[in-house]
Short mmCIF file of C-alpha atoms and ligand atoms in Angstrom, two decimals:
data_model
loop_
_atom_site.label_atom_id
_atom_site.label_comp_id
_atom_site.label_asym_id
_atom_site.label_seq_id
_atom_site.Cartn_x
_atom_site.Cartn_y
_atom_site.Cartn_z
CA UNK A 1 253.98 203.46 -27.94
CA UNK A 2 257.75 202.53 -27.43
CA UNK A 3 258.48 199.53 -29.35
CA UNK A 4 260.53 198.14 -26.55
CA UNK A 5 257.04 197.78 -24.43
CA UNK A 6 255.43 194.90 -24.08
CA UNK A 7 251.66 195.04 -25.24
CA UNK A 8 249.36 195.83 -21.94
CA UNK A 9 246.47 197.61 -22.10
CA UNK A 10 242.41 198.01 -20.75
CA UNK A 11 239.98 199.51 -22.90
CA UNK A 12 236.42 200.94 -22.08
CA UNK A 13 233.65 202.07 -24.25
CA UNK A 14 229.77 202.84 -23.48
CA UNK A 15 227.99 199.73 -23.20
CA UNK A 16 225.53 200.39 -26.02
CA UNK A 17 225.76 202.53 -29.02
CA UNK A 18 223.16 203.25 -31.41
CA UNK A 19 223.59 204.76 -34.65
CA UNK A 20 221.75 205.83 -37.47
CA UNK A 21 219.91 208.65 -38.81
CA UNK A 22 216.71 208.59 -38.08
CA UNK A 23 217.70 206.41 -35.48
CA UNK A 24 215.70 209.29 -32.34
CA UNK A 25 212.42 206.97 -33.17
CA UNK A 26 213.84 204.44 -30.65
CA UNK A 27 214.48 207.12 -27.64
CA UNK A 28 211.77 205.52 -25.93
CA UNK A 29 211.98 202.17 -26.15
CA UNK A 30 215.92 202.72 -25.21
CA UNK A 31 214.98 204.81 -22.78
CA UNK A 32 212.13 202.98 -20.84
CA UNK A 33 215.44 200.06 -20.56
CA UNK A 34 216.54 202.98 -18.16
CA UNK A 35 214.11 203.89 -16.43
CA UNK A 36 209.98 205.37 -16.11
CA UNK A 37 211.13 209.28 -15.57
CA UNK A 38 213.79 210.96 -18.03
CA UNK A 39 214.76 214.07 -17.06
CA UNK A 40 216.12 215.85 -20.27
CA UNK A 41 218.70 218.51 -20.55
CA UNK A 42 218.68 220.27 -23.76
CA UNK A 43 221.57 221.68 -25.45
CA UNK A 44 219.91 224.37 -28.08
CA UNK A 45 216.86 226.37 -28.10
CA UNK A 46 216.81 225.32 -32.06
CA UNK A 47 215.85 222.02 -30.65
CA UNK A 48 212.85 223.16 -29.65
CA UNK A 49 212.05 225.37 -32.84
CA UNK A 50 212.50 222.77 -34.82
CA UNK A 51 210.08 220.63 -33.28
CA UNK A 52 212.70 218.04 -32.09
CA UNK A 53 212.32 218.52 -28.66
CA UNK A 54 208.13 217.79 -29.08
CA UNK A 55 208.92 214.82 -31.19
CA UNK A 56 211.47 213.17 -28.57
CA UNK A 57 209.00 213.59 -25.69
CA UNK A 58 206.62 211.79 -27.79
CA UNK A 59 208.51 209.08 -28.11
CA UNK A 60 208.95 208.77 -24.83
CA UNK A 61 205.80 209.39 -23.63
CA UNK A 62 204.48 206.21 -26.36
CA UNK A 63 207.30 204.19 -24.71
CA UNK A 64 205.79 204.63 -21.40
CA UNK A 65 208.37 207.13 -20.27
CA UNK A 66 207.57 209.92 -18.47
CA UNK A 67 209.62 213.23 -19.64
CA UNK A 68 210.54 216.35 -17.57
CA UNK A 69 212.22 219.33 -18.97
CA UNK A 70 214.98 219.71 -16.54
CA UNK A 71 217.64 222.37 -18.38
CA UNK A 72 218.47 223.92 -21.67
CA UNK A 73 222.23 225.14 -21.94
CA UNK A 74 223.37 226.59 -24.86
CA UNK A 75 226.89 227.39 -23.78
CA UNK A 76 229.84 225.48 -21.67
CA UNK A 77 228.52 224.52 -18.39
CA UNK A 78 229.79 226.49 -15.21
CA UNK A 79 230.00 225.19 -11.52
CA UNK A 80 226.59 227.25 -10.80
CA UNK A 81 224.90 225.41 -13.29
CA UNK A 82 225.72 221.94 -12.16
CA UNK A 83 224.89 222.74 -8.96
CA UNK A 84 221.39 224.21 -9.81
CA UNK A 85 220.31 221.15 -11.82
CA UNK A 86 221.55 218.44 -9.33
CA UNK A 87 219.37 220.63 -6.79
CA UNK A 88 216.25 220.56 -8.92
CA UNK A 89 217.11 216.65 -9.18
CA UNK A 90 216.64 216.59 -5.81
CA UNK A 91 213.72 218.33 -5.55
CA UNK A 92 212.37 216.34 -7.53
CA UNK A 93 213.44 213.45 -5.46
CA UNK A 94 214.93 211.98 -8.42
CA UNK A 95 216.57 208.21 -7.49
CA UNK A 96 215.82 204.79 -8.45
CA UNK A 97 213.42 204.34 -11.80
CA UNK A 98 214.88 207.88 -13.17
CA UNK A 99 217.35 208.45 -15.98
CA UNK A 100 218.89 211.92 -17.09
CA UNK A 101 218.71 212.29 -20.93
CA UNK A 102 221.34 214.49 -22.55
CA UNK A 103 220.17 216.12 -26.13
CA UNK A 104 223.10 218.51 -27.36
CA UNK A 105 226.29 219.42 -27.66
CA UNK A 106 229.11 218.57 -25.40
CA UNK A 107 227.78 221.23 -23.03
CA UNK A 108 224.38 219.64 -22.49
CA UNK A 109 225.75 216.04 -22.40
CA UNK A 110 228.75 217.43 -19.94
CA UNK A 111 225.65 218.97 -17.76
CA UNK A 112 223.58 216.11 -17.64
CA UNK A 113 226.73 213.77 -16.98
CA UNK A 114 227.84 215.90 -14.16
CA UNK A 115 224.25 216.46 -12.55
CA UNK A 116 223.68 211.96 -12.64
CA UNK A 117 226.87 211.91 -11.13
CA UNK A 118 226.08 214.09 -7.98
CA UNK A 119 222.45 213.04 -8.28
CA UNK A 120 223.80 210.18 -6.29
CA UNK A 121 227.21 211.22 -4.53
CA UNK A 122 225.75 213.79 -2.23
CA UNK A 123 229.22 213.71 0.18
CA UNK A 124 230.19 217.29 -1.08
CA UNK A 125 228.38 220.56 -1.14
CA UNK A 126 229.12 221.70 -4.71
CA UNK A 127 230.45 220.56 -7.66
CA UNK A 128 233.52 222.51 -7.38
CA UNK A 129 234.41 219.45 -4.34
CA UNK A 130 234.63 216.52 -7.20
CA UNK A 131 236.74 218.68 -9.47
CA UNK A 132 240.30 217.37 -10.54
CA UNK A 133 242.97 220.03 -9.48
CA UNK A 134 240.70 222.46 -7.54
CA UNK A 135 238.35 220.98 -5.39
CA UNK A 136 238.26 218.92 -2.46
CA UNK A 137 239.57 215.43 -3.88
CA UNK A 138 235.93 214.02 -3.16
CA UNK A 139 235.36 210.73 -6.12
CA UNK A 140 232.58 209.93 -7.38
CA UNK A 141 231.61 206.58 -5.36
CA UNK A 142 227.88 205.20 -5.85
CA UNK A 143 227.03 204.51 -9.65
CA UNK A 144 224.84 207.90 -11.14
CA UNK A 145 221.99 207.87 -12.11
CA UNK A 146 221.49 206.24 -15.86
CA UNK A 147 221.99 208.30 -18.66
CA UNK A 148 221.13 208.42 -22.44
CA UNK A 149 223.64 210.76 -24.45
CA UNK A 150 221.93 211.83 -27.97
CA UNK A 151 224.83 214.71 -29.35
CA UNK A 152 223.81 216.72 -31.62
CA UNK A 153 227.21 218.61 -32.60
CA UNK A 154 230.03 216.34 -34.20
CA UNK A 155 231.99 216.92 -31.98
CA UNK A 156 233.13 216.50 -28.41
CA UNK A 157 232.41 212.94 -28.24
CA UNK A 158 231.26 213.54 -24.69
CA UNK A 159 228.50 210.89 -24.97
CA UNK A 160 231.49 208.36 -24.85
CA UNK A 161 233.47 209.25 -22.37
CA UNK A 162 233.74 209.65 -18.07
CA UNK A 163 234.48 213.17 -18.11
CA UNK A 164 232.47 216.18 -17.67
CA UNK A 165 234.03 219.25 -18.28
CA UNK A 166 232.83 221.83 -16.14
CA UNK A 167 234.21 226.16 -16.28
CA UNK A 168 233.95 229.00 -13.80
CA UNK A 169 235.09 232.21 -14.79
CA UNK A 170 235.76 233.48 -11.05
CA UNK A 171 238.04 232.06 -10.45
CA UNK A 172 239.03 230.93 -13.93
CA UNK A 173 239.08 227.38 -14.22
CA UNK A 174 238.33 224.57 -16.59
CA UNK A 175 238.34 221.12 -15.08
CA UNK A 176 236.56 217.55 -15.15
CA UNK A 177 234.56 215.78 -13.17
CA UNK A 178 235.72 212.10 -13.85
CA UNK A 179 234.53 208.66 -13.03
CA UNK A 180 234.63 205.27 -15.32
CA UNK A 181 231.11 205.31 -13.53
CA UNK A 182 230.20 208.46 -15.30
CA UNK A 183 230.39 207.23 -19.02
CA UNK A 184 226.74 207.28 -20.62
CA UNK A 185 225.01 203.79 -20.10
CA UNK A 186 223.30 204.49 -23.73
CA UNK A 187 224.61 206.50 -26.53
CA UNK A 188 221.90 207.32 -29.73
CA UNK A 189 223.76 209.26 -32.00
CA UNK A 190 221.34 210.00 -34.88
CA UNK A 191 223.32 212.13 -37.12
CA UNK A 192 220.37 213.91 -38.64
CA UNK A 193 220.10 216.06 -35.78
CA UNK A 194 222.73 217.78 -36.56
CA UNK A 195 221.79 219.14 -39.57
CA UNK A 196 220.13 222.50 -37.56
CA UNK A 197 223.98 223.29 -36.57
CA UNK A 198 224.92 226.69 -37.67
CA UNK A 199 228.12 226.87 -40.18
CA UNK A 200 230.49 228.22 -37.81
CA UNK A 201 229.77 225.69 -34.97
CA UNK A 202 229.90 222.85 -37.41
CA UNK A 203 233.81 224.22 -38.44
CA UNK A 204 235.01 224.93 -34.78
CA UNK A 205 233.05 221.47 -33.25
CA UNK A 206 234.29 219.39 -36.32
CA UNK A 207 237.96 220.37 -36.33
CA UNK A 208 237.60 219.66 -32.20
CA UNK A 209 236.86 215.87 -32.75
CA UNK A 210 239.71 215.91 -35.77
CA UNK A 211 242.10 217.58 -32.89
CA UNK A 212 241.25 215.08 -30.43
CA UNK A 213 241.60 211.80 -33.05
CA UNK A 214 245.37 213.33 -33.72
CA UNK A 215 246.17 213.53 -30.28
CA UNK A 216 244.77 211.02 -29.13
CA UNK A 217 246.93 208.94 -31.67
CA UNK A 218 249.89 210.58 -30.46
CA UNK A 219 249.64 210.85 -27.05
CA UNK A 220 252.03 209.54 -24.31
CA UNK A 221 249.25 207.35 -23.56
CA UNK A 222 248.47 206.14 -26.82
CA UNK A 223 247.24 202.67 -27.27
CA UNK A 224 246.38 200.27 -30.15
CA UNK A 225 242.69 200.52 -29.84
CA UNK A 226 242.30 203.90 -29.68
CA UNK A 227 244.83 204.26 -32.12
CA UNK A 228 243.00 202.51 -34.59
CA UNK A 229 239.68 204.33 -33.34
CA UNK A 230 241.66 207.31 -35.18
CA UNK A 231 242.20 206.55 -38.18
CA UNK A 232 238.81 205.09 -38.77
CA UNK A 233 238.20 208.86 -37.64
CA UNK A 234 240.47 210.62 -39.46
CA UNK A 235 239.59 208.94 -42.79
CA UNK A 236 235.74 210.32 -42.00
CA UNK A 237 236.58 213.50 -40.86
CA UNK A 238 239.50 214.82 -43.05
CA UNK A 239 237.40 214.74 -46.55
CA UNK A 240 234.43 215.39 -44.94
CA UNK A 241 234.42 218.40 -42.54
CA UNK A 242 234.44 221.30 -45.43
CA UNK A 243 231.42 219.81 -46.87
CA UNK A 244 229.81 219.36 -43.58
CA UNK A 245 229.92 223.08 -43.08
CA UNK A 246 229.89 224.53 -46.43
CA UNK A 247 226.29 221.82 -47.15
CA UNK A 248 225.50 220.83 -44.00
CA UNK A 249 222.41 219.73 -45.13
CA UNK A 250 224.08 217.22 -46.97
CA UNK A 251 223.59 213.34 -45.16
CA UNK A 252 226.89 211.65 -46.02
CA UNK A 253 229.41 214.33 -44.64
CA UNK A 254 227.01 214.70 -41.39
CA UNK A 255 227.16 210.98 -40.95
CA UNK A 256 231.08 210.75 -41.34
CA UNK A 257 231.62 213.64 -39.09
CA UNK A 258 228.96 211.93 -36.19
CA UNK A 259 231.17 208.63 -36.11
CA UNK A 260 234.23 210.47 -37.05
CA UNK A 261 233.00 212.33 -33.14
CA UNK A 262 231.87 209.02 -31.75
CA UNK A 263 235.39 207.32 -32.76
CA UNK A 264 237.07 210.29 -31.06
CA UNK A 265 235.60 210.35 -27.55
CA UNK A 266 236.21 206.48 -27.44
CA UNK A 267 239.79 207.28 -28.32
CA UNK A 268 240.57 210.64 -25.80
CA UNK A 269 238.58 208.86 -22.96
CA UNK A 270 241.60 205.72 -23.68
CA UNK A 271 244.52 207.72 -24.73
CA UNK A 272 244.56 210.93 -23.48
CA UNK A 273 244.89 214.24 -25.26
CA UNK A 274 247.88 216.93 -25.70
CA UNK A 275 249.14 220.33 -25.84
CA UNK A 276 246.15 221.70 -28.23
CA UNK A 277 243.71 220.68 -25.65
CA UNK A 278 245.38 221.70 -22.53
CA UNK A 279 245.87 225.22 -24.37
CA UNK A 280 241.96 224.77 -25.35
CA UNK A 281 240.90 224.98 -21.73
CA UNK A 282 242.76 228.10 -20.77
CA UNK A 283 241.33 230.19 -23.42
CA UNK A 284 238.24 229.04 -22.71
CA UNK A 285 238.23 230.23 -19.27
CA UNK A 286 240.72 233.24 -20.47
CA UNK A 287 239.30 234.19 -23.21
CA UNK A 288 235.98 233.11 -23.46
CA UNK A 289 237.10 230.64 -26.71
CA UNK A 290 234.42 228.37 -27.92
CA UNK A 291 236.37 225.37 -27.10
CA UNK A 292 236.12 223.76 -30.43
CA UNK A 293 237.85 227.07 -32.03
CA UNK A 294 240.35 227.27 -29.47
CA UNK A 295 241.91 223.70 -30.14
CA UNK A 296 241.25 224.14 -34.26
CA UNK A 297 243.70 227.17 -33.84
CA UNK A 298 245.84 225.63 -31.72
CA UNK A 299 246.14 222.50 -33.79
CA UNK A 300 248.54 222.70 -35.87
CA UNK A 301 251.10 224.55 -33.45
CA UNK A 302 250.45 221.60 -31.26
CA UNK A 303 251.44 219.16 -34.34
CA UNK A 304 254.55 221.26 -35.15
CA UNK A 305 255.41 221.01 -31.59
CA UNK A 306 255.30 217.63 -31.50
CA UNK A 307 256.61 216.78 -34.98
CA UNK A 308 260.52 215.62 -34.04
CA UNK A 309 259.21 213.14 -31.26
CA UNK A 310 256.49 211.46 -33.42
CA UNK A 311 257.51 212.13 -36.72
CA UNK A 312 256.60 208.48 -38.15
CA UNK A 313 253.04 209.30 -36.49
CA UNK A 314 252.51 212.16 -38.18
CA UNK A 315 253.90 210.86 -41.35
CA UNK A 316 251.04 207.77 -41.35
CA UNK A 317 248.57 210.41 -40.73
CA UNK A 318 250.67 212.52 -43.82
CA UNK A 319 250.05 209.78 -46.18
CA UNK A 320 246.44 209.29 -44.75
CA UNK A 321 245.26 212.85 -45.25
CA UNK A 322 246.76 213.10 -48.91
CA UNK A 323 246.95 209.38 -50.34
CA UNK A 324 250.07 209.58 -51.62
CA UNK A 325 253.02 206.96 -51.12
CA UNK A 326 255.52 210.17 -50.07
CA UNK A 327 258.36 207.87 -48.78
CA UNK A 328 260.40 210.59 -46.40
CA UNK A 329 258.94 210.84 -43.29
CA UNK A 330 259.45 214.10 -42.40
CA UNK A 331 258.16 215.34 -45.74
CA UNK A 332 254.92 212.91 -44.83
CA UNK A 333 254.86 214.58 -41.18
CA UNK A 334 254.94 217.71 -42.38
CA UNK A 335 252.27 216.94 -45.33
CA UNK A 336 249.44 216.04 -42.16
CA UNK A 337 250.12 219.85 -40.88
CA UNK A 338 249.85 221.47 -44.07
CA UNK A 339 246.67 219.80 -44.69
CA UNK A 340 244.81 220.66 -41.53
CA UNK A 341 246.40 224.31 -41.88
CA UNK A 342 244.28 223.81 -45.45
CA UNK A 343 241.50 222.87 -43.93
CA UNK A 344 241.66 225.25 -41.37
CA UNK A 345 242.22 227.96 -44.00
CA UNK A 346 239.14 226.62 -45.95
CA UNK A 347 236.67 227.16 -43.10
CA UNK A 348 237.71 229.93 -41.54
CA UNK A 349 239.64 229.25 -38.96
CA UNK A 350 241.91 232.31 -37.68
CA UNK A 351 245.78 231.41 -37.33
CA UNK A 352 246.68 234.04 -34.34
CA UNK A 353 245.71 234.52 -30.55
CA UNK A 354 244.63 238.02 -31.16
CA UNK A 355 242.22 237.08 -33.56
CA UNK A 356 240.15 235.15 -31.18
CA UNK A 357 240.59 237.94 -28.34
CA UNK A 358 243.84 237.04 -26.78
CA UNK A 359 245.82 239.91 -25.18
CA UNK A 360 249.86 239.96 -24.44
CA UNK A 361 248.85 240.24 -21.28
CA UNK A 362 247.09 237.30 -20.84
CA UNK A 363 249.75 235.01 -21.65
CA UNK A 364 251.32 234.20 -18.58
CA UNK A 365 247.88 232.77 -17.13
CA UNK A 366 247.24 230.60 -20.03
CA UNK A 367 250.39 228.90 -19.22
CA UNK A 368 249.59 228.30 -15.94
CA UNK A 369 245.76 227.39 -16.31
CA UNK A 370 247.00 225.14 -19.66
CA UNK A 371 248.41 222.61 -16.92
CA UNK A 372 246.27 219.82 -16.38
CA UNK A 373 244.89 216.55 -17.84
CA UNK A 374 245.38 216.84 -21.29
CA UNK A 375 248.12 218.48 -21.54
CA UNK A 376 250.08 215.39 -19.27
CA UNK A 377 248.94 213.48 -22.53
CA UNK A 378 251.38 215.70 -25.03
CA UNK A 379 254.31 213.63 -26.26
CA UNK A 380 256.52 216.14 -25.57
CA UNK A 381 257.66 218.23 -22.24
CA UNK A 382 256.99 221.86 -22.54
CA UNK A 383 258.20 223.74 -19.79
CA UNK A 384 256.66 227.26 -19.17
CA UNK A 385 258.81 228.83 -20.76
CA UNK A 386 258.57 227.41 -23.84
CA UNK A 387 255.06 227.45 -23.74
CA UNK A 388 255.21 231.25 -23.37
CA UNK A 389 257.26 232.01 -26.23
CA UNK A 390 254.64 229.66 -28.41
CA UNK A 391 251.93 231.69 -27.92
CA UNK A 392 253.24 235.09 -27.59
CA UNK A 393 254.69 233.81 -31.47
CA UNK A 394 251.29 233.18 -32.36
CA UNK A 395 249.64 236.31 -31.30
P1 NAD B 401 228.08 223.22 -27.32
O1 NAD B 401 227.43 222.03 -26.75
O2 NAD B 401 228.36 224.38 -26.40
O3 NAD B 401 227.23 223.71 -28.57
C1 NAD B 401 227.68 224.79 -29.36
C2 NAD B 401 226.47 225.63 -29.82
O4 NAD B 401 225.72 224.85 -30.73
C3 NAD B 401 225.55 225.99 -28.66
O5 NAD B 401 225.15 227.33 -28.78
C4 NAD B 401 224.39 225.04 -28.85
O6 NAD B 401 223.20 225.58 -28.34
C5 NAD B 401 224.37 224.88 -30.36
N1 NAD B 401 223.73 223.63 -30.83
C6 NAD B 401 223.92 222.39 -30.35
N2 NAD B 401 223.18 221.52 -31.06
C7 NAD B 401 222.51 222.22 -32.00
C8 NAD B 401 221.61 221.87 -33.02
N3 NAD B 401 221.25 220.60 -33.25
N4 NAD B 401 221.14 222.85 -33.82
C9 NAD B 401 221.52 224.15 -33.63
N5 NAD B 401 222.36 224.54 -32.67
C10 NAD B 401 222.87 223.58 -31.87
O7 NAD B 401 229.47 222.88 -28.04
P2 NAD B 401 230.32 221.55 -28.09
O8 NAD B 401 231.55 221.93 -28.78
O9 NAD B 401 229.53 220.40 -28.59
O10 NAD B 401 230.64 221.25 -26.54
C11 NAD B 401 231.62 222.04 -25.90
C12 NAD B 401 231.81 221.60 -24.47
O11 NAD B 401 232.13 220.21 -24.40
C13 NAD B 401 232.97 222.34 -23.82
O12 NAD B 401 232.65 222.69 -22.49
C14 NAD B 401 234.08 221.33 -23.86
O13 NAD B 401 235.06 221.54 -22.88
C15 NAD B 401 233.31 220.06 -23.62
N6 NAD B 401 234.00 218.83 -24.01
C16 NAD B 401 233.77 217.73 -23.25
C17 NAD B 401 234.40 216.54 -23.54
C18 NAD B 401 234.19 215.35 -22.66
O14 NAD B 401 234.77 214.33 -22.90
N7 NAD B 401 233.37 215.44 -21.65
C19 NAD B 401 235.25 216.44 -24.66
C20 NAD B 401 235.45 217.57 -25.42
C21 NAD B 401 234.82 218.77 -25.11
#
């Protein structure tokens, strides 16, 4: 934020959080506030394994709530999918009394945001129609259908924000669905269910939420709220995310690294993102990137890039990350990129392009499908050229 600005701003956050582990016991009774039907999308077969999927129904079925299994995704939703689930909605004649319930990662919740919203808005014939830069223009209009957000990976932060982030590969795309309307009416994070996460996701999901609390706090669009959102964040996830993958049993780090999420959706969904997560998209849709890796290796090139306009950002977040008083700023700056490149060195995240799949001669398309949303959110113009010779210097 310039200085010279005078203080204006709007914030938004989901109406009602719930946190706590443990906390799942009360899906029903938060649920039946919603509605008598919950349709539930499911974001990991481990869910069911694991007997979590039995014991949520339960609840909702001693809370009066009826449950139907609508989907289980276990990878980032594509324009087919959306479209498949808002038609069983239908089928199911889904409407007033009904509420879509969202257990997962950022794909699930992204899914089940997506299919409430069109539930609803039934002016276009696909989701491809709603979608920012490719489809028709058509906005979301009517309210969705209610929704109850329980992540499970720490994270997106999905379950607080009005996006859904939907892919096709054919054409290659990676765009949002957006609405103020479309942010979850309840979010239950219980933190506990995350403890089933795998090693690697926790890493690649954990450094995405610590990517989005940095830019978010130095977007163009930065605001005091948010800002402050991230550093509550950041002081969670920093010390926390090597034990959360290295013990991930353990409850303390799992807790940090759910709010540490939480804080971060609240923040990007305010504030904007950057150049790591405009980047993110492109190799997802590219590439085939997990999105969580692709903006963990594409963090710190997005901080260096960044460093000369926000340099006294970066140096808070310097003396944040390592506790010492380290009175030049550029030393501090440069401090908060050395320790993520740490971290990221610690749990095993790769430093180059070609490590994750990326080919010379894919470079020119990232640029062009890194345009979009978050990347009008970097503090700093890069023009395409410049963006080129980043990445071809990192493959
Ligand atoms: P994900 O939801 O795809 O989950 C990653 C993997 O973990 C999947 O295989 C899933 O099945 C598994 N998993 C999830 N929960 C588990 C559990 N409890 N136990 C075991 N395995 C489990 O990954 P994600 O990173 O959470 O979400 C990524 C998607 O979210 C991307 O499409 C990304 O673009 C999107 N996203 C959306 C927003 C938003 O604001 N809407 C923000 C950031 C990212």
């Amino acid at each position: 934020m310039n200085a010279a600005q005078s203080l204006s701003y709007e914030f938004f956050a989901p109406g009602r959080i719930v946190f706590g582990w443990g906390r799942r016991a009360e899906t029903g009774t938060l649920a039946a506030s919603l509605g008598r039907r919950a349709f539930i999308v499911c974001g990991s077969r481990t869910l069911f394994a694991t007997g979590v999927f039995d014991e949520l129904t339960q609840f909702l079925d001693d809370a009066g709530v009826q449950s139907v299994q609508l989907a289980t995704v276990s990878r980032e939703p594509e324009v087919d999918d959306v479209d498949a689930v808002v038609n069983s909605l239908r089928e199911h004649d889904a409407g007033d009394g009904d509420l879509l319930l969202a257990v997962g990662g950022g794909s699930a919740i992204d899914l089940a945001k997506a299919a409430a919203a069109l539930a609803t808005n039934r002016h276009g014939e696909s989701v491809v129609d709603f979608l920012e830069g490719v489809g028709r223009g058509l906005k979301i209009e009517r309210p969705p259908l209610p929704l109850m957000a329980m992540p499970t990976t720490s994270g997106t932060g999905s379950e607080a924000t009005k996006n859904a982030v939907i892919s096709s590969y054919d054409p290659p795309f990676k765009k949002s669905l957006r609405s103020e309307m479309m942010v979850p009416n309840i979010v239950l994070v219980d933190p506990e269910l995350s403890v089933s996460v795998p090693a690697t996701v926790t890493a690649h999901t954990g450094m995405d939420a610590i990517t989005q609390l940095i830019e978010s706090y130095i977007s163009n669009r930065a605001q005091p709220i948010p800002q402050a959102l991230c550093i509550s964040g950041l002081k969670l996830a920093v010390p926390s995310i090597v034990a959360a993958v290295e013990e991930g049993q353990l409850r303390g780090p799992r807790e940090n690294m759910a709010q540490a999420s939480l804080l971060s959706g609240m923040a990007l969904a305010n504030s904007g993102l950057g150049m790591a997560h405009g980047v993110a998209a492109a190799l997802g849709v590219h590439c085939r990137v997990p999105h969580g890796l692709a903006c963990a290796v594409m963090l710190p090139v997005a901080m260096r890039v960044n460093r000369e306009v926000r340099t006294r950002e970066l140096a808070e977040l310097g003396r944040l990350f390592t506790g010492e008083t380290l009175t030049d700023d550029a030393d501090a700056a440069d401090a908060a990129i050395e320790t993520i490149e740490t971290i990221g060195r610690r749990i095993g995240i790769p430093t180059r392009l070609s490590e994750i799949g990326v080919q010379a001669e894919q470079l020119p398309a990232l640029v062009t499908s890194s345009r979009g949303n978050s990347m009008s959110g970097n503090p700093r113009e890069l023009s395409d050229t410049e963006l080129l010779d980043r990445l071809k210097g990192m493959l």
